[in-house]
PDB file of C-alpha atoms in Angstrom:
ATOM      1  CA  UNK U   1     -37.153  -2.943  40.307  1.00 68.00           C
ATOM      2  CA  UNK U   2     -34.028  -1.122  39.265  1.00 67.00           C
ATOM      3  CA  UNK U   3     -32.612  -4.432  38.035  1.00 68.00           C
ATOM      4  CA  UNK U   4     -35.512  -4.885  35.587  1.00 67.00           C
ATOM      5  CA  UNK U   5     -35.038  -1.347  34.267  1.00 71.00           C
ATOM      6  CA  UNK U   6     -31.307  -1.978  33.767  1.00 69.00           C
ATOM      7  CA  UNK U   7     -31.956  -5.258  31.935  1.00 70.00           C
ATOM      8  CA  UNK U   8     -34.563  -3.616  29.685  1.00 72.00           C
ATOM      9  CA  UNK U   9     -32.209  -0.729  28.939  1.00 76.00           C
ATOM     10  CA  UNK U  10     -29.241  -2.959  28.097  1.00 74.00           C
ATOM     11  CA  UNK U  11     -31.227  -5.708  26.379  1.00 77.00           C
ATOM     12  CA  UNK U  12     -29.395  -8.402  28.325  1.00 71.00           C
ATOM     13  CA  UNK U  13     -29.079  -9.950  31.789  1.00 74.00           C
ATOM     14  CA  UNK U  14     -25.313  -9.418  31.526  1.00 74.00           C
ATOM     15  CA  UNK U  15     -25.799  -6.098  33.330  1.00 73.00           C
ATOM     16  CA  UNK U  16     -26.807  -8.163  36.396  1.00 74.00           C
ATOM     17  CA  UNK U  17     -23.522 -10.081  36.651  1.00 77.00           C
ATOM     18  CA  UNK U  18     -20.741  -8.931  38.941  1.00 75.00           C
ATOM     19  CA  UNK U  19     -18.011  -8.462  36.358  1.00 81.00           C
ATOM     20  CA  UNK U  20     -14.538  -8.239  37.899  1.00 83.00           C
ATOM     21  CA  UNK U  21     -15.702  -6.788  41.216  1.00 83.00           C
ATOM     22  CA  UNK U  22     -17.357  -8.459  44.198  1.00 84.00           C
ATOM     23  CA  UNK U  23     -21.122  -8.707  43.759  1.00 83.00           C
ATOM     24  CA  UNK U  24     -21.740  -6.643  46.905  1.00 86.00           C
ATOM     25  CA  UNK U  25     -19.991  -3.669  45.257  1.00 86.00           C
ATOM     26  CA  UNK U  26     -22.296  -3.691  42.216  1.00 85.00           C
ATOM     27  CA  UNK U  27     -24.842  -0.821  42.062  1.00 85.00           C
ATOM     28  CA  UNK U  28     -27.689  -3.307  41.492  1.00 86.00           C
ATOM     29  CA  UNK U  29     -26.833  -5.434  44.559  1.00 87.00           C
ATOM     30  CA  UNK U  30     -30.117  -5.898  46.452  1.00 91.00           C
ATOM     31  CA  UNK U  31     -31.828  -3.632  43.905  1.00 89.00           C
ATOM     32  CA  UNK U  32     -34.639  -1.374  45.054  1.00 92.00           C
ATOM     33  CA  UNK U  33     -37.993  -0.665  43.482  1.00 93.00           C
ATOM     34  CA  UNK U  34     -38.181   1.941  40.762  1.00 91.00           C
ATOM     35  CA  UNK U  35     -40.829   4.662  40.834  1.00 94.00           C
ATOM     36  CA  UNK U  36     -42.865   2.449  38.488  1.00 94.00           C
ATOM     37  CA  UNK U  37     -42.610  -0.435  40.982  1.00 94.00           C
ATOM     38  CA  UNK U  38     -43.812   1.808  43.798  1.00 96.00           C
ATOM     39  CA  UNK U  39     -46.731   2.959  41.627  1.00 96.00           C
ATOM     40  CA  UNK U  40     -47.617  -0.671  40.817  1.00 96.00           C
ATOM     41  CA  UNK U  41     -47.632  -1.557  44.531  1.00 96.00           C
ATOM     42  CA  UNK U  42     -49.833   1.440  45.324  1.00 94.00           C
ATOM     43  CA  UNK U  43     -52.196   0.473  42.504  1.00 93.00           C
ATOM     44  CA  UNK U  44     -52.504  -3.041  43.949  1.00 92.00           C
ATOM     45  CA  UNK U  45     -53.208  -1.538  47.371  1.00 90.00           C
ATOM     46  CA  UNK U  46     -56.058   0.488  45.811  1.00 87.00           C
ATOM     47  CA  UNK U  47     -57.413  -2.634  44.089  1.00 88.00           C
ATOM     48  CA  UNK U  48     -57.388  -4.623  47.325  1.00 87.00           C
ATOM     49  CA  UNK U  49     -59.120  -1.725  49.111  1.00 84.00           C
ATOM     50  CA  UNK U  50     -62.200  -2.234  46.953  1.00 82.00           C
ATOM     51  CA  UNK U  51     -62.286  -6.046  46.878  1.00 83.00           C
ATOM     52  CA  UNK U  52     -64.513  -7.592  49.586  1.00 83.00           C
ATOM     53  CA  UNK U  53     -63.163 -10.357  51.805  1.00 82.00           C
ATOM     54  CA  UNK U  54     -63.978 -11.929  55.151  1.00 77.00           C
ATOM     55  CA  UNK U  55     -66.901  -9.659  55.989  1.00 78.00           C
ATOM     56  CA  UNK U  56     -64.964  -6.498  55.151  1.00 80.00           C
ATOM     57  CA  UNK U  57     -65.395  -4.243  52.152  1.00 78.00           C
ATOM     58  CA  UNK U  58     -61.682  -4.696  51.339  1.00 79.00           C
ATOM     59  CA  UNK U  59     -59.240  -7.577  51.231  1.00 80.00           C
ATOM     60  CA  UNK U  60     -57.695  -7.943  54.681  1.00 81.00           C
ATOM     61  CA  UNK U  61     -54.563  -9.897  55.506  1.00 89.00           C
ATOM     62  CA  UNK U  62     -53.461 -11.401  58.800  1.00 91.00           C
ATOM     63  CA  UNK U  63     -50.070 -12.582  57.553  1.00 95.00           C
ATOM     64  CA  UNK U  64     -47.837 -11.451  54.698  1.00 96.00           C
ATOM     65  CA  UNK U  65     -44.642 -13.426  53.982  1.00 97.00           C
ATOM     66  CA  UNK U  66     -41.817 -11.766  52.040  1.00 97.00           C
ATOM     67  CA  UNK U  67     -38.196 -12.424  51.182  1.00 96.00           C
ATOM     68  CA  UNK U  68     -35.472 -10.324  52.836  1.00 97.00           C
ATOM     69  CA  UNK U  69     -34.596  -8.547  49.581  1.00 96.00           C
ATOM     70  CA  UNK U  70     -35.083  -4.799  49.913  1.00 96.00           C
ATOM     71  CA  UNK U  71     -37.448  -4.555  46.920  1.00 95.00           C
ATOM     72  CA  UNK U  72     -39.817  -7.190  48.328  1.00 97.00           C
ATOM     73  CA  UNK U  73     -39.910  -5.399  51.674  1.00 98.00           C
ATOM     74  CA  UNK U  74     -40.590  -2.117  49.876  1.00 97.00           C
ATOM     75  CA  UNK U  75     -43.419  -3.762  47.922  1.00 97.00           C
ATOM     76  CA  UNK U  76     -45.009  -5.135  51.102  1.00 97.00           C
ATOM     77  CA  UNK U  77     -44.677  -1.773  52.830  1.00 96.00           C
ATOM     78  CA  UNK U  78     -46.342   0.119  49.963  1.00 95.00           C
ATOM     79  CA  UNK U  79     -49.228  -2.379  49.816  1.00 93.00           C
ATOM     80  CA  UNK U  80     -49.814  -3.262  53.472  1.00 92.00           C
ATOM     81  CA  UNK U  81     -48.245  -0.420  55.456  1.00 91.00           C
ATOM     82  CA  UNK U  82     -45.801  -0.807  58.302  1.00 91.00           C
ATOM     83  CA  UNK U  83     -47.101  -4.143  59.567  1.00 92.00           C
ATOM     84  CA  UNK U  84     -47.716  -5.274  63.116  1.00 93.00           C
ATOM     85  CA  UNK U  85     -44.879  -5.316  65.616  1.00 89.00           C
ATOM     86  CA  UNK U  86     -43.768  -8.915  66.264  1.00 89.00           C
ATOM     87  CA  UNK U  87     -45.625 -10.423  69.206  1.00 89.00           C
ATOM     88  CA  UNK U  88     -48.263  -7.697  69.316  1.00 91.00           C
ATOM     89  CA  UNK U  89     -51.904  -8.781  68.952  1.00 92.00           C
ATOM     90  CA  UNK U  90     -53.832  -7.368  66.002  1.00 89.00           C
ATOM     91  CA  UNK U  91     -56.366  -5.527  68.155  1.00 90.00           C
ATOM     92  CA  UNK U  92     -53.502  -3.534  69.709  1.00 92.00           C
ATOM     93  CA  UNK U  93     -51.886  -2.715  66.354  1.00 90.00           C
ATOM     94  CA  UNK U  94     -54.323  -0.988  64.065  1.00 91.00           C
ATOM     95  CA  UNK U  95     -54.172   1.142  60.947  1.00 88.00           C
ATOM     96  CA  UNK U  96     -56.683   3.356  59.214  1.00 88.00           C
ATOM     97  CA  UNK U  97     -58.937   1.338  56.927  1.00 86.00           C
ATOM     98  CA  UNK U  98     -58.109   1.681  53.219  1.00 83.00           C
ATOM     99  CA  UNK U  99     -59.272   4.824  51.416  1.00 82.00           C
ATOM    100  CA  UNK U 100     -62.619   4.286  49.738  1.00 79.00           C
ATOM    101  CA  UNK U 101     -63.668   1.423  52.008  1.00 82.00           C
ATOM    102  CA  UNK U 102     -66.891   1.454  54.036  1.00 83.00           C
ATOM    103  CA  UNK U 103     -64.765   0.988  57.147  1.00 86.00           C
ATOM    104  CA  UNK U 104     -62.769   4.132  56.349  1.00 87.00           C
ATOM    105  CA  UNK U 105     -65.997   6.113  55.836  1.00 88.00           C
ATOM    106  CA  UNK U 106     -67.099   4.976  59.321  1.00 89.00           C
ATOM    107  CA  UNK U 107     -63.718   5.975  60.789  1.00 91.00           C
ATOM    108  CA  UNK U 108     -62.855   2.405  61.775  1.00 89.00           C
ATOM    109  CA  UNK U 109     -59.368   1.071  62.360  1.00 89.00           C
ATOM    110  CA  UNK U 110     -58.268  -2.333  61.073  1.00 89.00           C
ATOM    111  CA  UNK U 111     -55.605  -4.751  62.355  1.00 90.00           C
ATOM    112  CA  UNK U 112     -52.207  -4.404  60.701  1.00 92.00           C
ATOM    113  CA  UNK U 113     -50.924  -7.671  59.204  1.00 94.00           C
ATOM    114  CA  UNK U 114     -47.913  -9.489  60.580  1.00 95.00           C
ATOM    115  CA  UNK U 115     -45.198  -9.207  57.912  1.00 97.00           C
ATOM    116  CA  UNK U 116     -42.879 -12.197  58.254  1.00 97.00           C
ATOM    117  CA  UNK U 117     -39.523 -12.243  56.455  1.00 98.00           C
ATOM    118  CA  UNK U 118     -38.248 -15.634  55.219  1.00 97.00           C
ATOM    119  CA  UNK U 119     -35.202 -16.485  53.094  1.00 94.00           C
ATOM    120  CA  UNK U 120     -37.087 -19.260  51.286  1.00 92.00           C
ATOM    121  CA  UNK U 121     -39.311 -16.704  49.572  1.00 92.00           C
ATOM    122  CA  UNK U 122     -36.496 -15.474  47.358  1.00 89.00           C
ATOM    123  CA  UNK U 123     -36.928 -16.132  43.641  1.00 86.00           C
ATOM    124  CA  UNK U 124     -33.461 -17.570  43.061  1.00 84.00           C
ATOM    125  CA  UNK U 125     -30.097 -17.599  44.736  1.00 85.00           C
ATOM    126  CA  UNK U 126     -26.887 -16.657  42.981  1.00 81.00           C
ATOM    127  CA  UNK U 127     -25.198 -15.251  39.906  1.00 83.00           C
ATOM    128  CA  UNK U 128     -27.284 -12.116  39.360  1.00 85.00           C
ATOM    129  CA  UNK U 129     -26.388  -9.317  41.768  1.00 84.00           C
ATOM    130  CA  UNK U 130     -30.019  -8.277  42.213  1.00 86.00           C
ATOM    131  CA  UNK U 131     -30.658 -11.642  43.919  1.00 89.00           C
ATOM    132  CA  UNK U 132     -28.233 -10.940  46.746  1.00 91.00           C
ATOM    133  CA  UNK U 133     -29.131  -8.914  49.810  1.00 94.00           C
ATOM    134  CA  UNK U 134     -27.571  -6.467  52.195  1.00 95.00           C
ATOM    135  CA  UNK U 135     -27.077  -7.478  55.837  1.00 97.00           C
ATOM    136  CA  UNK U 136     -30.393  -7.917  57.649  1.00 97.00           C
ATOM    137  CA  UNK U 137     -29.221  -5.456  60.306  1.00 97.00           C
ATOM    138  CA  UNK U 138     -29.235  -2.736  57.628  1.00 96.00           C
ATOM    139  CA  UNK U 139     -32.483  -3.730  55.893  1.00 97.00           C
ATOM    140  CA  UNK U 140     -34.472  -4.152  59.099  1.00 95.00           C
ATOM    141  CA  UNK U 141     -33.699  -0.587  60.139  1.00 96.00           C
ATOM    142  CA  UNK U 142     -35.859   0.491  57.165  1.00 97.00           C
ATOM    143  CA  UNK U 143     -38.661  -1.927  58.112  1.00 97.00           C
ATOM    144  CA  UNK U 144     -38.588  -2.148  61.913  1.00 95.00           C
ATOM    145  CA  UNK U 145     -42.138  -3.464  62.278  1.00 94.00           C
ATOM    146  CA  UNK U 146     -41.493  -6.483  60.046  1.00 96.00           C
ATOM    147  CA  UNK U 147     -40.815  -9.811  61.800  1.00 97.00           C
ATOM    148  CA  UNK U 148     -37.190 -10.761  61.069  1.00 97.00           C
ATOM    149  CA  UNK U 149     -37.014 -13.476  63.731  1.00 96.00           C
ATOM    150  CA  UNK U 150     -36.836 -16.376  61.265  1.00 96.00           C
ATOM    151  CA  UNK U 151     -33.973 -15.039  59.134  1.00 97.00           C
ATOM    152  CA  UNK U 152     -30.998 -17.140  60.279  1.00 96.00           C
ATOM    153  CA  UNK U 153     -28.060 -14.906  59.268  1.00 97.00           C
ATOM    154  CA  UNK U 154     -27.231 -11.219  59.129  1.00 98.00           C
ATOM    155  CA  UNK U 155     -25.100 -11.654  55.999  1.00 95.00           C
ATOM    156  CA  UNK U 156     -26.376 -13.342  52.856  1.00 94.00           C
ATOM    157  CA  UNK U 157     -25.259 -16.970  53.187  1.00 92.00           C
ATOM    158  CA  UNK U 158     -27.312 -18.163  50.233  1.00 90.00           C
ATOM    159  CA  UNK U 159     -26.015 -15.975  47.415  1.00 88.00           C
ATOM    160  CA  UNK U 160     -23.210 -17.408  45.265  1.00 86.00           C
ATOM    161  CA  UNK U 161     -21.412 -15.102  42.837  1.00 82.00           C
ATOM    162  CA  UNK U 162     -20.802 -17.502  39.974  1.00 79.00           C
ATOM    163  CA  UNK U 163     -23.562 -20.112  40.075  1.00 84.00           C
ATOM    164  CA  UNK U 164     -27.317 -19.784  39.678  1.00 86.00           C
ATOM    165  CA  UNK U 165     -29.575 -21.918  41.851  1.00 85.00           C
ATOM    166  CA  UNK U 166     -30.934 -24.890  39.902  1.00 86.00           C
ATOM    167  CA  UNK U 167     -34.639 -25.339  39.174  1.00 86.00           C
ATOM    168  CA  UNK U 168     -34.589 -28.519  41.257  1.00 89.00           C
ATOM    169  CA  UNK U 169     -33.125 -26.813  44.317  1.00 84.00           C
ATOM    170  CA  UNK U 170     -35.522 -23.887  44.002  1.00 84.00           C
ATOM    171  CA  UNK U 171     -38.500 -26.289  43.912  1.00 85.00           C
ATOM    172  CA  UNK U 172     -37.168 -28.286  46.894  1.00 86.00           C
ATOM    173  CA  UNK U 173     -36.951 -25.273  49.156  1.00 84.00           C
TER     174      UNK U 173
END
């Protein structure tokens, strides 16, 4: 993501700290994917399209679980597509089969996966601005077919500006 590019450019994680301003005002708050990140996601999508699984000529997914950070939602979208509307059965929510697959050559549709958003999937909480997120009400407008029903708060209640989540706490959750 943009945060990785900034760290590589500066040579330090210091670029990811808030400085004297609130973390939410930092340009890397809830950092997005870079063009390279989008290309990597699309490359993975192509790889999965040619890897057999479950009787299909490609790897199919029923459920994808992501964190509510914008870059993880972008990654899921670029790999799996828009996802299935919450509560809608797979047979009523289909997508074109992946390019290059036998199913695509036959013109078949495939069920879209349910994309569930969960706070616990975040790498770490706190200190680095890229680990905070915008309000869910803003992020979900970009990913309306994702299932946001298990995210407990609109605002980010888990990010702390000056303390990084411990290894122990991360493993417990």
